[in-house]
Short mmCIF file of C-alpha atoms and ligand atoms in Angstrom, two decimals:
data_model
loop_
_atom_site.label_atom_id
_atom_site.label_comp_id
_atom_site.label_asym_id
_atom_site.label_seq_id
_atom_site.Cartn_x
_atom_site.Cartn_y
_atom_site.Cartn_z
CA UNK A 29 26.53 5.76 -12.92
CA UNK A 30 28.19 3.14 -10.78
CA UNK A 31 25.65 1.83 -8.26
CA UNK A 32 27.07 1.05 -4.80
CA UNK A 33 25.91 -2.19 -3.19
CA UNK A 34 25.49 -1.84 0.55
CA UNK A 35 24.88 -5.07 2.47
CA UNK A 36 23.48 -4.79 5.97
CA UNK A 37 23.63 -8.50 6.70
CA UNK A 38 27.14 -8.52 8.22
CA UNK A 39 29.25 -6.66 10.75
CA UNK A 40 29.76 -3.74 8.37
CA UNK A 41 26.06 -3.02 8.65
CA UNK A 42 26.17 0.27 10.57
CA UNK A 43 28.80 1.70 8.20
CA UNK A 44 26.62 0.76 5.22
CA UNK A 45 23.59 2.41 6.80
CA UNK A 46 25.57 5.61 7.48
CA UNK A 47 26.64 5.67 3.83
CA UNK A 48 23.06 5.19 2.64
CA UNK A 49 21.87 8.01 4.92
CA UNK A 50 24.64 10.30 3.70
CA UNK A 51 23.70 9.70 0.05
CA UNK A 52 20.07 10.55 0.84
CA UNK A 53 21.03 13.71 2.76
CA UNK A 54 23.11 14.77 -0.24
CA UNK A 55 20.16 14.44 -2.62
CA UNK A 56 20.95 10.99 -4.03
CA UNK A 57 18.71 7.98 -4.65
CA UNK A 58 18.98 4.79 -2.60
CA UNK A 59 16.95 1.59 -2.94
CA UNK A 60 15.92 0.51 0.53
CA UNK A 61 14.59 -2.75 1.94
CA UNK A 62 11.26 -2.78 3.75
CA UNK A 63 8.99 -5.58 4.97
CA UNK A 64 6.54 -4.92 2.08
CA UNK A 65 8.67 -4.44 -1.08
CA UNK A 66 11.93 -2.59 -1.84
CA UNK A 67 11.52 1.18 -2.11
CA UNK A 68 13.32 3.72 -4.25
CA UNK A 69 14.11 6.37 -1.67
CA UNK A 70 15.13 10.01 -1.67
CA UNK A 71 14.81 12.92 0.75
CA UNK A 72 11.16 13.98 0.63
CA UNK A 73 12.33 17.57 1.16
CA UNK A 74 14.57 17.69 -1.92
CA UNK A 75 12.53 18.45 -5.04
CA UNK A 76 15.28 17.54 -7.50
CA UNK A 77 15.89 14.16 -5.89
CA UNK A 78 12.16 13.42 -5.81
CA UNK A 79 11.91 14.44 -9.46
CA UNK A 80 14.60 11.86 -10.30
CA UNK A 81 12.56 9.08 -8.66
CA UNK A 82 9.84 9.67 -11.27
CA UNK A 83 12.38 9.70 -14.11
CA UNK A 84 14.20 6.53 -13.05
CA UNK A 85 10.96 4.57 -12.62
CA UNK A 86 9.18 6.07 -15.61
CA UNK A 87 6.43 6.90 -13.14
CA UNK A 88 3.48 9.08 -14.24
CA UNK A 89 3.77 12.56 -12.70
CA UNK A 90 0.30 12.50 -11.18
CA UNK A 91 1.09 9.47 -8.99
CA UNK A 92 2.06 10.72 -5.52
CA UNK A 93 4.69 9.11 -3.28
CA UNK A 94 4.50 7.71 0.25
CA UNK A 95 6.79 9.33 2.81
CA UNK A 96 8.54 6.96 5.20
CA UNK A 97 8.98 8.14 8.77
CA UNK A 98 10.50 6.81 11.96
CA UNK A 99 7.43 6.74 14.24
CA UNK A 100 4.09 8.32 15.10
CA UNK A 101 5.68 11.57 16.40
CA UNK A 102 6.23 12.39 12.71
CA UNK A 103 2.46 12.58 12.09
CA UNK A 104 2.14 16.01 13.61
CA UNK A 105 5.26 17.27 11.83
CA UNK A 106 3.97 16.59 8.31
CA UNK A 107 0.19 16.30 8.70
CA UNK A 108 -2.48 18.74 9.86
CA UNK A 109 -5.74 17.65 11.47
CA UNK A 110 -4.46 14.28 12.73
CA UNK A 111 -7.45 12.36 14.12
CA UNK A 112 -7.14 10.20 17.23
CA UNK A 113 -7.74 7.17 14.97
CA UNK A 114 -4.36 7.78 13.27
CA UNK A 115 -2.54 7.43 16.60
CA UNK A 116 -4.55 4.29 17.40
CA UNK A 117 -3.59 2.74 14.10
CA UNK A 118 0.06 3.72 14.53
CA UNK A 119 0.09 2.23 18.02
CA UNK A 120 -1.30 -1.05 16.67
CA UNK A 121 0.34 -1.41 13.25
CA UNK A 122 3.54 0.69 13.13
CA UNK A 123 6.19 -0.11 12.30
CA UNK A 124 4.31 -2.15 9.67
CA UNK A 125 2.59 -2.39 6.31
CA UNK A 126 0.02 0.38 6.80
CA UNK A 127 0.06 3.76 5.03
CA UNK A 128 -2.22 6.55 6.27
CA UNK A 129 -3.47 9.35 4.04
CA UNK A 130 -3.96 12.59 6.01
CA UNK A 131 -4.30 16.33 5.28
CA UNK A 132 -0.78 17.63 4.64
CA UNK A 133 1.05 20.55 6.16
CA UNK A 134 2.53 23.17 3.83
CA UNK A 135 6.05 21.94 4.59
CA UNK A 136 5.42 18.77 2.57
CA UNK A 137 6.54 19.58 -0.99
CA UNK A 138 3.89 19.42 -3.74
CA UNK A 139 6.30 17.36 -5.80
CA UNK A 140 5.85 14.48 -3.35
CA UNK A 141 2.05 14.64 -3.18
CA UNK A 142 1.53 15.41 -6.90
CA UNK A 143 -0.21 18.57 -5.83
CA UNK A 144 -2.80 16.88 -3.63
CA UNK A 145 -3.74 18.43 -0.29
CA UNK A 146 -3.13 15.11 1.47
CA UNK A 147 0.04 13.12 2.15
CA UNK A 148 0.56 9.37 2.51
CA UNK A 149 2.72 8.40 5.53
CA UNK A 150 4.15 5.07 6.66
CA UNK A 151 6.61 3.73 9.23
CA UNK A 152 8.25 0.67 7.65
CA UNK A 153 9.14 -2.41 9.68
CA UNK A 154 12.73 -3.05 8.66
CA UNK A 155 15.61 -2.27 11.04
CA UNK A 156 17.94 -1.10 8.24
CA UNK A 157 15.53 1.36 6.75
CA UNK A 158 14.36 2.64 10.14
CA UNK A 159 17.98 3.36 10.96
CA UNK A 160 18.59 5.08 7.58
CA UNK A 161 15.58 7.36 8.22
CA UNK A 162 16.90 8.17 11.69
CA UNK A 163 20.43 8.87 10.44
CA UNK A 164 19.28 10.94 7.44
CA UNK A 165 17.02 13.04 9.68
CA UNK A 166 14.46 13.53 6.88
CA UNK A 167 11.37 11.68 5.79
CA UNK A 168 12.17 9.39 2.87
CA UNK A 169 9.86 9.56 -0.14
CA UNK A 170 9.81 6.13 -1.74
CA UNK A 171 7.66 4.31 -4.25
CA UNK A 172 8.39 0.67 -5.05
CA UNK A 173 11.84 0.30 -6.66
CA UNK A 174 10.67 -1.30 -9.92
CA UNK A 175 10.26 0.16 -13.38
CA UNK A 176 6.66 1.41 -13.49
CA UNK A 177 4.19 -1.29 -14.58
CA UNK A 178 6.41 -4.24 -13.58
CA UNK A 179 5.93 -6.35 -10.45
CA UNK A 180 7.37 -4.67 -7.35
CA UNK A 181 10.82 -5.97 -6.23
CA UNK A 182 10.93 -8.23 -3.21
CA UNK A 183 14.73 -8.81 -3.27
CA UNK A 184 17.84 -6.70 -3.91
CA UNK A 185 18.39 -8.83 -7.02
CA UNK A 186 15.03 -7.75 -8.46
CA UNK A 187 16.02 -4.13 -7.83
CA UNK A 188 19.38 -4.63 -9.50
CA UNK A 189 17.67 -6.12 -12.53
CA UNK A 190 15.40 -3.06 -12.94
CA UNK A 191 17.52 -0.02 -11.99
CA UNK A 192 21.23 -0.96 -11.72
CA UNK A 193 23.42 1.97 -12.85
CA UNK A 194 20.60 4.52 -12.49
CA UNK A 195 20.74 5.11 -8.71
CA UNK A 196 23.55 5.89 -6.27
CA UNK A 197 23.08 2.81 -4.09
CA UNK A 198 21.08 -0.33 -3.37
CA UNK A 199 20.85 -1.52 0.24
CA UNK A 200 20.53 -5.31 0.42
CA UNK A 201 18.45 -6.18 3.49
CA UNK A 202 17.34 -9.65 2.38
CA UNK A 203 13.97 -10.76 1.07
CA UNK A 204 10.80 -8.87 1.93
CA UNK A 205 8.66 -10.57 4.57
CA UNK A 206 5.22 -9.39 3.40
CA UNK A 207 5.94 -9.25 -0.32
CA UNK A 208 3.11 -6.83 -1.37
CA UNK A 209 2.90 -3.06 -1.03
CA UNK A 210 1.35 -1.53 2.09
CA UNK A 211 -2.35 -1.21 2.86
CA UNK A 212 -3.43 2.41 2.23
CA UNK A 213 -6.20 3.86 4.42
CA UNK A 214 -7.52 7.38 3.81
CA UNK A 215 -8.22 9.06 7.15
CA UNK A 216 -8.91 12.46 5.60
CA UNK A 217 -12.50 11.38 4.85
CA UNK A 218 -15.37 10.08 7.01
CA UNK A 219 -15.77 7.16 7.23
CA UNK A 220 -12.16 6.15 6.56
CA UNK A 221 -11.66 4.57 3.14
CA UNK A 222 -9.47 1.64 2.10
CA UNK A 223 -7.64 2.74 -1.05
CA UNK A 224 -5.33 -0.25 -1.47
CA UNK A 225 -5.40 -3.62 0.36
CA UNK A 226 -2.09 -4.95 1.77
CA UNK A 227 -0.50 -6.72 4.70
CA UNK A 228 -2.87 -5.13 7.26
CA UNK A 229 -6.30 -6.54 6.35
CA UNK A 230 -9.65 -4.77 6.00
CA UNK A 231 -10.91 -6.92 8.90
CA UNK A 232 -8.06 -5.67 11.14
CA UNK A 233 -8.82 -2.06 10.20
CA UNK A 234 -12.53 -2.49 10.94
CA UNK A 235 -11.66 -3.91 14.38
CA UNK A 236 -10.09 -0.58 15.28
CA UNK A 237 -11.97 1.94 13.17
CA UNK A 238 -15.45 0.47 12.99
CA UNK A 239 -16.92 1.50 9.62
CA UNK A 240 -14.46 1.51 6.70
CA UNK A 241 -15.48 2.14 3.08
CA UNK A 242 -13.67 0.31 0.26
CA UNK A 243 -12.65 2.25 -2.83
CA UNK A 244 -14.13 0.83 -6.04
CA UNK A 245 -10.63 0.47 -7.52
CA UNK A 246 -9.83 -2.28 -4.98
CA UNK A 247 -12.17 -4.80 -6.59
CA UNK A 248 -12.55 -3.83 -10.21
CA UNK A 249 -11.23 -1.90 -13.14
CA UNK A 250 -12.54 1.64 -13.20
CA UNK A 251 -14.76 2.87 -16.05
CA UNK A 252 -13.43 5.59 -18.36
CA UNK A 253 -13.65 8.92 -16.52
CA UNK A 254 -13.88 7.38 -13.02
CA UNK A 255 -11.18 8.64 -10.68
CA UNK A 256 -9.69 6.46 -7.94
CA UNK A 257 -8.69 8.21 -4.68
CA UNK A 258 -5.18 6.66 -4.88
CA UNK A 259 -4.04 7.79 -8.31
CA UNK A 260 -1.71 4.78 -8.64
CA UNK A 261 -4.64 2.38 -8.67
CA UNK A 262 -5.68 3.41 -12.18
CA UNK A 263 -2.51 2.22 -13.92
CA UNK A 264 -1.88 -1.25 -15.35
CA UNK A 265 0.43 -2.75 -12.84
CA UNK A 266 2.42 -5.69 -11.68
CA UNK A 267 2.51 -7.17 -15.14
CA UNK A 268 4.88 -9.61 -16.77
CA UNK A 269 4.88 -9.40 -20.60
CA UNK A 270 2.58 -12.45 -20.89
CA UNK A 271 -1.23 -12.23 -20.77
CA UNK A 272 -2.40 -13.18 -17.26
CA UNK A 273 -5.78 -14.89 -16.71
CA UNK A 274 -7.25 -15.73 -13.31
CA UNK A 275 -9.25 -18.98 -13.22
CA UNK A 276 -11.77 -18.92 -10.39
CA UNK A 277 -13.09 -22.36 -9.40
CA UNK A 278 -12.27 -25.74 -7.89
CA UNK A 279 -8.83 -27.12 -8.74
CA UNK A 280 -10.23 -29.99 -10.89
CA UNK A 281 -12.13 -27.46 -13.03
CA UNK A 282 -9.08 -25.19 -13.31
CA UNK A 283 -6.86 -28.13 -14.36
CA UNK A 284 -9.45 -29.32 -16.93
CA UNK A 285 -9.74 -25.79 -18.37
CA UNK A 286 -5.96 -25.29 -18.58
CA UNK A 287 -5.25 -28.72 -20.04
CA UNK A 288 -7.92 -28.11 -22.74
CA UNK A 289 -6.74 -24.59 -23.64
CA UNK A 290 -3.00 -24.67 -23.12
CA UNK A 291 -0.46 -23.86 -25.82
CA UNK A 292 3.28 -24.37 -26.24
CA UNK A 293 3.99 -21.17 -24.31
CA UNK A 294 1.53 -21.51 -21.40
CA UNK A 295 2.55 -21.25 -17.74
CA UNK A 296 0.49 -21.90 -14.61
CA UNK A 297 0.57 -20.35 -11.17
CA UNK A 298 -0.93 -22.96 -8.88
CA UNK A 299 -1.05 -23.73 -5.16
CA UNK A 300 1.31 -26.05 -3.23
CA UNK A 301 0.97 -29.71 -4.20
CA UNK A 302 -1.08 -29.10 -7.37
CA UNK A 303 1.81 -29.03 -9.89
CA UNK A 304 1.24 -32.58 -11.17
CA UNK A 305 -2.35 -31.74 -12.26
CA UNK A 306 -1.21 -29.35 -14.96
CA UNK A 307 0.12 -30.51 -18.32
CA UNK A 308 2.01 -27.27 -19.21
CA UNK A 309 5.63 -26.33 -20.00
CA UNK A 310 6.06 -24.29 -16.77
CA UNK A 311 4.11 -24.63 -13.53
CA UNK A 312 4.99 -22.71 -10.37
CA UNK A 313 3.28 -22.81 -6.98
CA UNK A 314 2.89 -19.47 -5.25
CA UNK A 315 1.98 -20.85 -1.83
CA UNK A 316 -0.75 -22.32 0.36
CA UNK A 317 -4.24 -20.72 0.09
CA UNK A 318 -5.00 -21.65 3.71
CA UNK A 319 -2.18 -19.22 4.60
CA UNK A 320 -2.70 -16.28 2.20
CA UNK A 321 0.39 -14.56 3.62
CA UNK A 322 2.47 -17.20 1.81
CA UNK A 323 0.81 -16.19 -1.49
CA UNK A 324 1.58 -12.54 -0.78
CA UNK A 325 5.18 -13.32 -0.07
CA UNK A 326 5.78 -15.19 -3.32
CA UNK A 327 3.42 -13.62 -5.88
CA UNK A 328 5.73 -10.92 -7.29
CA UNK A 329 8.83 -13.20 -7.37
CA UNK A 330 6.74 -15.77 -9.35
CA UNK A 331 5.45 -13.13 -11.79
CA UNK A 332 9.04 -12.00 -12.35
CA UNK A 333 10.18 -15.56 -12.86
CA UNK A 334 7.48 -15.98 -15.51
CA UNK A 335 8.47 -12.75 -17.27
CA UNK A 336 10.30 -14.69 -20.04
CA UNK A 337 10.34 -14.58 -23.82
CA UNK A 338 9.07 -18.16 -24.14
CA UNK A 339 5.89 -17.62 -22.10
CA UNK A 340 2.99 -15.66 -23.55
CA UNK A 341 0.11 -16.83 -21.38
CA UNK A 342 -0.17 -17.37 -17.61
CA UNK A 343 -3.19 -19.05 -15.99
CA UNK A 344 -3.40 -18.46 -12.26
CA UNK A 345 -5.38 -20.06 -9.46
CA UNK A 346 -7.60 -17.47 -7.79
CA UNK A 347 -6.54 -16.54 -4.23
CA UNK A 348 -9.07 -16.45 -1.39
CA UNK A 349 -10.43 -12.90 -0.96
CA UNK A 350 -10.43 -12.65 2.86
CA UNK A 351 -7.64 -11.24 5.09
CA UNK A 352 -4.35 -10.67 3.24
CA UNK A 353 -5.87 -12.70 0.36
CA UNK A 354 -7.73 -9.53 -0.73
CA UNK A 355 -4.40 -7.83 -1.41
CA UNK A 356 -3.14 -10.83 -3.37
CA UNK A 357 -6.37 -10.90 -5.39
CA UNK A 358 -6.12 -7.14 -6.03
CA UNK A 359 -2.50 -7.32 -7.38
CA UNK A 360 -3.15 -10.44 -9.42
CA UNK A 361 -6.29 -8.98 -11.00
CA UNK A 362 -4.36 -5.82 -11.91
CA UNK A 363 -1.67 -8.00 -13.52
CA UNK A 364 -4.49 -9.77 -15.36
CA UNK A 365 -6.11 -6.54 -16.53
CA UNK A 366 -9.09 -7.84 -14.52
CA UNK A 367 -9.54 -10.95 -16.70
CA UNK A 368 -11.18 -13.51 -14.39
CA UNK A 369 -12.84 -16.62 -15.85
CA UNK A 370 -15.16 -18.69 -13.66
CA UNK A 371 -14.70 -22.36 -14.26
P1 AMP B 416 3.88 2.89 -4.52
O1 AMP B 416 4.78 3.65 -3.65
O2 AMP B 416 4.46 2.57 -5.87
O3 AMP B 416 3.34 1.72 -3.79
O4 AMP B 416 2.66 3.83 -4.81
C1 AMP B 416 2.15 4.64 -3.77
C2 AMP B 416 0.65 4.60 -3.80
O5 AMP B 416 0.16 5.48 -2.82
C3 AMP B 416 0.06 5.01 -5.12
O6 AMP B 416 -0.98 4.16 -5.52
C4 AMP B 416 -0.46 6.39 -4.84
O7 AMP B 416 -1.53 6.73 -5.66
C5 AMP B 416 -0.85 6.30 -3.36
N1 AMP B 416 -0.81 7.61 -2.70
C6 AMP B 416 0.27 8.31 -2.37
N2 AMP B 416 -0.05 9.49 -1.83
C7 AMP B 416 -1.40 9.53 -1.80
C8 AMP B 416 -2.38 10.49 -1.35
N3 AMP B 416 -2.02 11.67 -0.85
N4 AMP B 416 -3.69 10.18 -1.51
C9 AMP B 416 -4.04 9.00 -2.01
N5 AMP B 416 -3.20 8.06 -2.46
C10 AMP B 416 -1.89 8.32 -2.35
MG1 MG B 417 4.64 0.78 -7.03
#
């Protein structure tokens, strides 16, 4: 299949968006830019198109998709029993990196929700994708536009690398501002439960909701037989081919550990200004820990850059666990198969 490239950065933008919407209406697949990561979108109401999303990504069938909508009016169209808290969160954080899980209406196809009685809904903060949703006139089901297991794509180039020739179109809307997938909050239970940390922090959610539980899968690997509430959290994720190890400790200790254990094929993910401390073949900074949003923005691009044949081990500095840092820590520890060494 010849994949169309639709750029929305120039004057031809509106034409490109109309084309993308037309492809979606006709049951095709379009990779779409959002502020979190690029999504692989299809009409949520078209079973065959949704089925193809799973095939193209190699995504396990029991891992439900998020539907992307244009605003909070959509909540009552697709969800039953919408609590007041959902509207409060939408008012504060939509469009933005927050997905809400709510009881679904029958009109939401089981194919999208993997047979669950809840549906995950989000309004993304990217003008191109908001316009595509509006023009298509349907909710867009979209997981991240990567091959399952690999780091999510934060640029159109990452998407091209993973799925060129397998989808009808890729919309290039520039680099993703947040860089990690959305926060997922389950509002179908009391108290609400954080299923996945993201660009909206746990602290921000507690400011609005009061008590919020945190799913065990956010902090640690689940034991055999334990079931996470967000099925996607059980899979190995975000991984380059190399073994990833998080080193938790002061920078001098991390540098001493790495320099004592490094091999010919070792890479390091450090923080800004620390590169010279590490005696390794490849050393990349993924941002400034005092501003965890910079770590979020660059983490996946760095993991992709380190996904090379000549690197078989990646040591990473441990991000701070507060605010958006919790989301960075969560993705990095999944990439590391939860291998954290305190130094
Ligand atoms: P992705 O789109 O690749 O970021 O994955 C979507 C995530 O949302 C996965 O981890 C899913 O398990 C989760 N998810 C989607 N729908 C639901 C739902 N109804 N209940 C709980 N988690 C969900
Ligand atoms: Mg994903």
